[in-house]
CSV table of C-alpha atoms in Angstrom, one decimal:
chain,number,residue,atom,x,y,z
A,18,MET,CA,104.8,99.4,233.8
A,19,LEU,CA,101.8,97.3,234.3
A,20,ASN,CA,100.0,100.1,232.9
A,21,ILE,CA,101.9,100.1,229.8
A,22,ALA,CA,101.5,96.5,229.9
A,23,PHE,CA,98.2,96.6,229.9
A,24,ILE,CA,98.0,99.1,227.3
A,25,SER,CA,100.5,97.3,224.5
A,26,LEU,CA,98.3,94.3,225.5
A,27,ILE,CA,94.9,96.5,224.2
A,28,VAL,CA,96.2,97.8,221.4
A,29,LEU,CA,97.8,94.2,220.2
A,30,LEU,CA,93.8,93.3,221.0
A,31,VAL,CA,92.5,96.0,218.6
A,32,ILE,CA,94.6,95.4,215.9
A,33,ILE,CA,94.1,91.3,216.4
A,34,ILE,CA,90.6,92.2,216.0
A,35,MET,CA,90.9,94.5,212.9
A,36,ILE,CA,93.2,92.2,211.2
A,37,LEU,CA,90.4,89.4,212.2
A,38,LEU,CA,87.4,91.6,210.8
A,39,GLN,CA,89.3,92.3,207.8
A,40,ARG,CA,90.2,88.2,207.2
A,41,LYS,CA,86.8,87.8,207.7
A,42,SER,CA,84.9,91.0,205.7
A,43,LYS,CA,87.6,88.7,202.9
A,44,THR,CA,86.3,85.2,204.0
A,45,ASP,CA,83.0,87.1,203.2
A,46,GLN,CA,83.2,88.3,199.8
A,47,HIS,CA,84.8,85.7,199.1
A,48,PHE,CA,81.9,83.4,199.7
A,49,ARG,CA,79.9,85.6,198.5
A,50,SER,CA,81.4,85.3,195.0
A,51,LEU,CA,81.7,81.5,195.6
A,52,GLN,CA,78.1,81.6,196.1
A,53,GLU,CA,77.2,83.5,192.8
A,54,ASN,CA,79.5,81.4,190.7
A,55,LEU,CA,77.5,78.6,192.2
A,56,ASP,CA,73.9,80.2,191.4
A,57,HIS,CA,76.0,80.7,188.2
A,58,THR,CA,76.9,77.4,187.4
A,59,ARG,CA,73.5,75.9,188.3
A,60,VAL,CA,71.8,77.8,185.2
A,61,LYS,CA,74.4,76.6,183.4
A,62,LEU,CA,74.1,73.2,184.1
A,63,ALA,CA,70.2,73.8,183.9
A,64,GLU,CA,70.7,75.0,180.2
A,65,THR,CA,73.4,72.5,179.5
A,66,GLU,CA,71.2,69.1,180.6
A,67,ALA,CA,68.1,71.5,178.7
A,68,GLN,CA,70.2,71.3,175.6
A,69,HIS,CA,71.6,67.9,176.0
A,70,ASP,CA,67.9,66.9,175.9
A,71,ASP,CA,67.3,68.9,172.7
A,72,LEU,CA,70.6,66.9,171.2
A,73,ASN,CA,69.2,63.5,172.6
A,74,PHE,CA,66.1,64.8,170.6
A,75,GLU,CA,67.8,65.6,167.6
A,76,ILE,CA,69.8,62.8,167.5
A,77,SER,CA,66.7,60.2,168.0
A,78,GLN,CA,65.3,62.3,165.2
A,79,LEU,CA,68.3,61.7,163.0
A,80,ARG,CA,68.6,58.3,163.3
A,81,ILE,CA,64.6,57.8,162.0
A,82,GLN,CA,65.7,60.0,159.4
A,83,ASN,CA,69.1,58.2,158.9
A,84,SER,CA,66.9,55.2,158.7
A,85,GLY,CA,65.3,56.5,156.4
A,86,LEU,CA,68.1,57.6,154.1
A,87,LYS,CA,69.0,54.2,154.1
A,88,ILE,CA,66.0,52.4,153.1
A,89,GLN,CA,66.1,55.1,149.8
A,90,VAL,CA,69.8,54.7,149.9
A,91,ASP,CA,68.7,51.0,149.1
A,92,LYS,CA,66.3,51.6,146.6
A,93,VAL,CA,68.1,53.9,143.9
A,94,LYS,CA,71.3,51.5,144.8
A,95,LYS,CA,70.9,50.2,141.6
A,96,TYR,CA,70.6,53.3,139.4
A,97,GLN,CA,74.8,54.5,140.7
A,98,ASP,CA,76.0,53.1,137.8
A,99,ILE,CA,73.4,55.5,136.0
A,100,VAL,CA,74.7,58.6,138.5
A,101,ASP,CA,78.5,57.2,137.9
A,102,ILE,CA,78.1,57.4,134.5
A,103,GLU,CA,76.7,61.4,134.5
A,104,ASN,CA,79.2,62.5,136.8
A,105,TYR,CA,81.4,61.0,134.5
A,106,VAL,CA,79.7,62.7,131.3
A,107,GLU,CA,79.4,66.4,133.3
A,108,HIS,CA,83.3,66.2,134.6
A,109,ARG,CA,83.9,65.4,130.3
A,110,THR,CA,82.7,68.1,129.2
A,111,LEU,CA,83.8,70.4,131.5
A,112,GLN,CA,87.1,69.2,130.8
A,113,ALA,CA,85.5,69.6,126.8
A,114,ASN,CA,84.5,72.9,127.5
A,115,GLY,CA,88.0,74.1,129.7
A,116,LEU,CA,89.4,72.9,126.4
A,117,LEU,CA,87.7,75.0,124.2
A,118,GLU,CA,87.9,78.2,125.7
A,119,VAL,CA,91.9,77.1,126.1
A,120,THR,CA,91.2,76.6,121.8
A,121,LYS,CA,89.7,80.1,121.2
A,122,ILE,CA,92.3,82.1,123.5
A,123,ASN,CA,95.0,80.4,121.4
A,124,ALA,CA,93.2,80.9,118.2
A,125,ASP,CA,92.1,84.5,118.9
A,126,ILE,CA,96.1,84.7,119.2
A,127,MET,CA,96.9,83.3,116.2
A,128,LEU,CA,94.8,85.6,114.9
A,129,GLN,CA,95.5,88.7,116.4
A,130,ASP,CA,99.6,87.6,114.7
A,131,ILE,CA,98.5,86.8,111.6
A,132,LYS,CA,97.1,90.2,111.2
A,133,SER,CA,99.7,91.6,112.3
A,134,HIS,CA,101.9,89.9,110.0
A,135,ILE,CA,99.7,90.9,106.9
A,136,GLU,CA,99.6,94.9,108.2
A,137,GLN,CA,103.3,93.9,108.0
A,138,VAL,CA,103.8,92.8,104.6
A,139,ARG,CA,100.9,95.1,103.5
A,140,GLN,CA,102.8,98.3,104.8
A,141,PHE,CA,106.2,96.4,102.7
A,142,LEU,CA,104.0,95.9,99.6
A,143,GLN,CA,102.7,99.6,99.7
A,144,GLN,CA,106.6,100.5,100.5
A,145,VAL,CA,108.0,98.3,97.7
A,146,GLN,CA,105.1,100.0,95.8
A,147,LYS,CA,105.4,102.9,95.8
A,148,LYS,CA,109.0,102.9,95.3
A,149,ALA,CA,108.7,101.1,92.3
A,150,GLN,CA,106.4,103.6,91.4
A,151,GLN,CA,109.1,106.4,92.7
A,152,GLN,CA,111.7,104.7,90.3
A,153,ALA,CA,109.3,104.5,87.2
A,154,GLU,CA,108.4,107.6,87.6
A,155,ALA,CA,111.4,108.8,87.6
A,156,GLY,CA,112.5,107.2,85.2
A,157,THR,CA,109.8,108.2,83.0
A,158,ARG,CA,110.7,112.0,83.9
A,159,ALA,CA,113.9,111.2,82.9
A,160,HIS,CA,113.3,109.4,79.6
A,161,LEU,CA,111.0,112.0,79.0
A,162,LYS,CA,113.5,114.6,79.6
A,163,SER,CA,115.5,113.2,77.4
A,164,VAL,CA,113.5,112.9,74.0
A,165,TYR,CA,112.6,116.6,74.9
A,166,ASN,CA,115.7,118.1,74.9
A,167,GLN,CA,116.2,115.1,71.6
A,168,VAL,CA,112.9,116.5,69.9
A,169,MET,CA,114.6,120.3,71.1
A,170,ASP,CA,117.7,119.6,69.7
A,171,GLN,CA,116.4,118.0,65.8
A,172,GLN,CA,114.0,121.0,65.8
A,173,GLU,CA,117.1,122.9,66.5
A,174,LEU,CA,119.1,121.2,63.5
A,175,GLU,CA,116.1,121.5,61.5
A,176,GLN,CA,116.0,125.0,62.0
A,177,ILE,CA,119.3,125.6,61.5
A,178,SER,CA,119.3,123.5,58.7
A,179,GLN,CA,116.7,125.0,57.0
A,180,ALA,CA,118.1,129.1,57.2
A,181,LEU,CA,121.2,127.7,56.7
A,182,GLN,CA,119.3,126.4,53.2
A,183,HIS,CA,118.0,129.5,53.0
A,184,LYS,CA,121.3,131.5,53.0
A,185,ILE,CA,122.8,129.4,49.9
A,186,GLN,CA,120.3,128.8,47.5
A,187,SER,CA,119.1,132.3,48.1
A,188,ASN,CA,116.0,131.5,46.3
A,189,LYS,CA,114.0,134.5,47.1
A,190,ASP,CA,110.9,133.3,45.5
A,191,GLN,CA,111.0,130.5,48.2
A,192,PHE,CA,109.6,133.1,50.8
A,193,PHE,CA,107.8,135.3,48.9
A,194,LEU,CA,104.6,136.3,50.4
A,195,PRO,CA,101.3,138.1,48.4
A,196,VAL,CA,102.1,140.8,49.8
A,197,PRO,CA,98.6,143.0,48.3
A,198,ASN,CA,96.7,140.3,50.6
A,199,LEU,CA,98.9,140.5,53.7
A,200,ILE,CA,98.9,144.5,53.6
A,201,SER,CA,95.4,144.1,53.6
A,202,GLN,CA,94.9,141.8,56.1
A,203,LEU,CA,97.6,144.1,58.7
A,204,ILE,CA,95.6,147.6,57.3
A,205,ASP,CA,92.5,146.0,58.5
A,206,GLY,CA,91.3,148.3,61.3
A,207,PHE,CA,94.4,151.1,60.9
A,208,ASP,CA,95.0,154.1,59.6
A,209,GLU,CA,98.0,155.9,58.7
A,210,HIS,CA,98.1,157.9,62.2
A,211,ALA,CA,97.8,154.5,64.1
A,212,ALA,CA,100.1,152.7,62.1
A,213,ALA,CA,102.5,155.4,63.1
A,214,GLN,CA,101.7,154.8,66.5
A,215,ASN,CA,102.1,151.3,66.3
A,216,LEU,CA,105.4,151.2,64.8
A,217,LEU,CA,106.6,154.0,67.3
A,218,ALA,CA,105.3,151.8,70.2
A,219,VAL,CA,107.0,148.7,69.1
A,220,ARG,CA,110.0,151.0,68.7
A,221,CYS,CA,109.9,151.8,72.0
A,222,LYS,CA,110.0,148.0,73.1
A,223,ILE,CA,112.3,147.1,71.1
A,224,ILE,CA,114.7,150.2,73.1
A,225,ASP,CA,113.4,149.7,76.5
A,226,ALA,CA,114.3,145.5,76.2
A,227,MET,CA,118.1,146.7,75.0
A,228,GLU,CA,118.4,149.1,77.6
A,229,GLN,CA,117.3,146.5,80.4
A,230,GLN,CA,119.2,143.8,79.0
A,231,ALA,CA,116.0,141.8,77.6
A,232,SER,CA,117.6,141.0,74.2
A,233,ALA,CA,120.1,138.6,74.9
A,234,ALA,CA,121.3,136.4,77.2
A,235,CYS,CA,124.7,135.1,78.0
A,236,ASN,CA,126.4,132.4,81.1
A,237,TYR,CA,129.7,134.2,81.9
A,238,VAL,CA,130.6,134.7,85.0
A,239,ASP,CA,132.7,138.1,84.5
A,240,GLU,CA,130.2,140.6,84.4
A,241,ASP,CA,131.9,142.3,82.3
A,242,ARG,CA,132.5,140.0,79.6
A,243,ARG,CA,128.9,138.6,80.1
A,244,LEU,CA,127.7,142.2,79.0
A,245,ALA,CA,129.9,143.0,76.5
A,246,SER,CA,129.1,139.1,74.6
A,247,ILE,CA,125.2,140.3,74.8
A,248,GLN,CA,126.3,143.7,73.0
A,249,LEU,CA,127.4,141.7,70.7
A,250,PHE,CA,125.4,139.2,69.8
A,251,SER,CA,122.5,141.9,69.6
A,252,LEU,CA,124.4,144.3,67.9
A,253,VAL,CA,124.9,141.8,64.9
A,254,PHE,CA,120.8,140.8,65.4
A,255,ASN,CA,120.3,144.8,64.7
A,256,SER,CA,122.8,145.3,62.4
A,257,ARG,CA,121.1,142.5,60.2
A,258,ALA,CA,117.4,143.5,61.2
A,259,ASP,CA,118.3,147.4,59.8
A,260,LEU,CA,119.1,146.0,56.5
A,261,TYR,CA,116.0,144.5,56.1
A,262,LEU,CA,114.1,147.9,57.4
A,263,ALA,CA,115.8,149.2,54.4
A,264,GLN,CA,115.4,147.0,52.1
A,265,LEU,CA,111.6,146.7,53.1
A,266,ASN,CA,109.4,147.5,50.3
A,267,LEU,CA,106.0,145.7,49.3
A,268,ASN,CA,107.1,143.2,47.7
A,269,ASN,CA,109.5,141.6,49.4
A,270,LEU,CA,107.7,141.4,53.5
A,271,GLY,CA,107.7,137.6,53.4
A,272,GLU,CA,111.3,136.9,52.3
A,273,LEU,CA,113.1,139.3,55.2
A,274,ILE,CA,111.3,138.3,58.0
A,275,GLN,CA,112.0,134.8,57.4
A,276,ALA,CA,116.0,135.9,56.5
A,277,LEU,CA,115.4,137.4,59.8
A,278,LYS,CA,114.1,134.2,61.5
A,279,ASP,CA,116.6,132.5,59.9
A,280,ASP,CA,119.4,134.8,61.4
A,281,PHE,CA,118.0,134.2,64.9
A,282,SER,CA,118.3,130.9,64.3
A,283,LEU,CA,122.6,131.3,63.4
A,284,LEU,CA,123.2,134.0,65.8
A,285,ASN,CA,121.8,131.0,68.6
A,286,MET,CA,123.8,128.4,67.0
A,287,HIS,CA,127.2,130.2,67.0
A,288,GLY,CA,126.0,131.8,70.5
A,289,ILE,CA,126.7,128.1,72.3
A,290,HIS,CA,130.8,127.8,71.4
A,291,PHE,CA,129.8,131.6,73.1
A,292,SER,CA,129.0,130.4,76.8
A,293,GLN,CA,125.6,129.8,75.5
A,294,SER,CA,125.5,133.4,74.7
A,295,GLN,CA,121.3,133.2,73.3
A,296,LEU,CA,119.4,136.0,71.5
A,297,PHE,CA,115.4,136.4,72.4
A,298,GLU,CA,112.2,135.1,70.8
A,299,SER,CA,110.7,138.1,72.9
A,300,TYR,CA,113.0,140.6,70.9
A,301,ARG,CA,113.1,138.4,67.8
A,302,ASP,CA,109.3,138.8,67.7
A,303,LEU,CA,109.6,142.8,68.3
A,304,ARG,CA,111.8,143.5,65.2
A,305,VAL,CA,109.6,140.9,63.0
A,306,GLU,CA,106.6,143.2,64.5
A,307,GLU,CA,108.3,146.7,63.6
A,308,LEU,CA,109.1,145.1,59.8
A,309,LYS,CA,105.6,144.2,59.8
A,310,MET,CA,104.1,147.8,61.2
A,311,ALA,CA,106.9,149.4,58.9
A,312,ALA,CA,104.9,147.6,55.7
A,313,ILE,CA,102.1,148.3,56.7
A,314,LEU,CA,102.7,151.9,57.3
A,315,LEU,CA,104.7,151.7,53.7
A,316,GLN,CA,101.6,150.5,52.1
A,317,LEU,CA,99.3,153.5,54.0
A,318,LYS,CA,101.3,156.1,52.7
A,319,GLN,CA,101.8,154.4,49.0
A,320,THR,CA,97.7,154.3,49.3
A,321,GLU,CA,97.6,158.2,50.5
A,322,ASN,CA,99.9,159.2,47.3
A,323,ALA,CA,98.5,157.1,44.6
A,324,ILE,CA,94.9,158.9,46.2
A,325,ARG,CA,95.9,162.3,45.8
A,326,GLU,CA,97.5,162.1,42.1
A,327,SER,CA,94.2,160.4,41.0
A,328,VAL,CA,92.8,163.7,42.5
């Protein structure tokens, strides 16, 4: 039992000694740390004292400078009013410059607004001018069309009136042409063969026009009625042309040409009442050309016969 108690006591002492050693180690570390802090604090204190001395020196210098500045201020104090005026002028100048900039900005805005308004007015005036011009052109076209229609109607009425007068008066001498001179002009450059060929060519054109319905026109919607009207008007005109061709001699070419043109005008006048049935001028010109070619051929044959008889 004594041994156990002795061992326990020894263990307890060892533990106590270890605890004391640990505490001593911590105490030593803490002491070293405090010593280091103390050394560092001493260094800082020395630096602070040095800075304090520097600050005291600077304060002394500043006090000296302050004294000098006070002396200078006392000297220039009498010019303070001038400085105040300069400051006031500078302040007012800045205000004026600011007001000027604002005015410029407002002026630019107003200028842009005015330009925009002017552009709108210009576009509006262009539209009004264009519309007025279009209306004027439309009115002018309508007036010209009306005048043209009146002129054409007047011309057509004059042609019809002349044709009626020709038919009523039956004045053959009025349409008499100096046949020898006319025939001489028509014969120039032709011989009998050429005249016959030209007459044949004209008659072929007449036949083609009849076959292609290019002699007259009609506004009937019904095709049968339209064709019947075209054939009727062509037949009437062709019968008159054939009659004049049969009556042709060397003394009545001018009379027959005028009579054929009068028949053309009268037929077209009556054609208004038959759904605007109208003979074509191109077809009339073919029948007139046929009369001329026939007169040329007739003159050539008569001349040839006269030469043969003289021989």
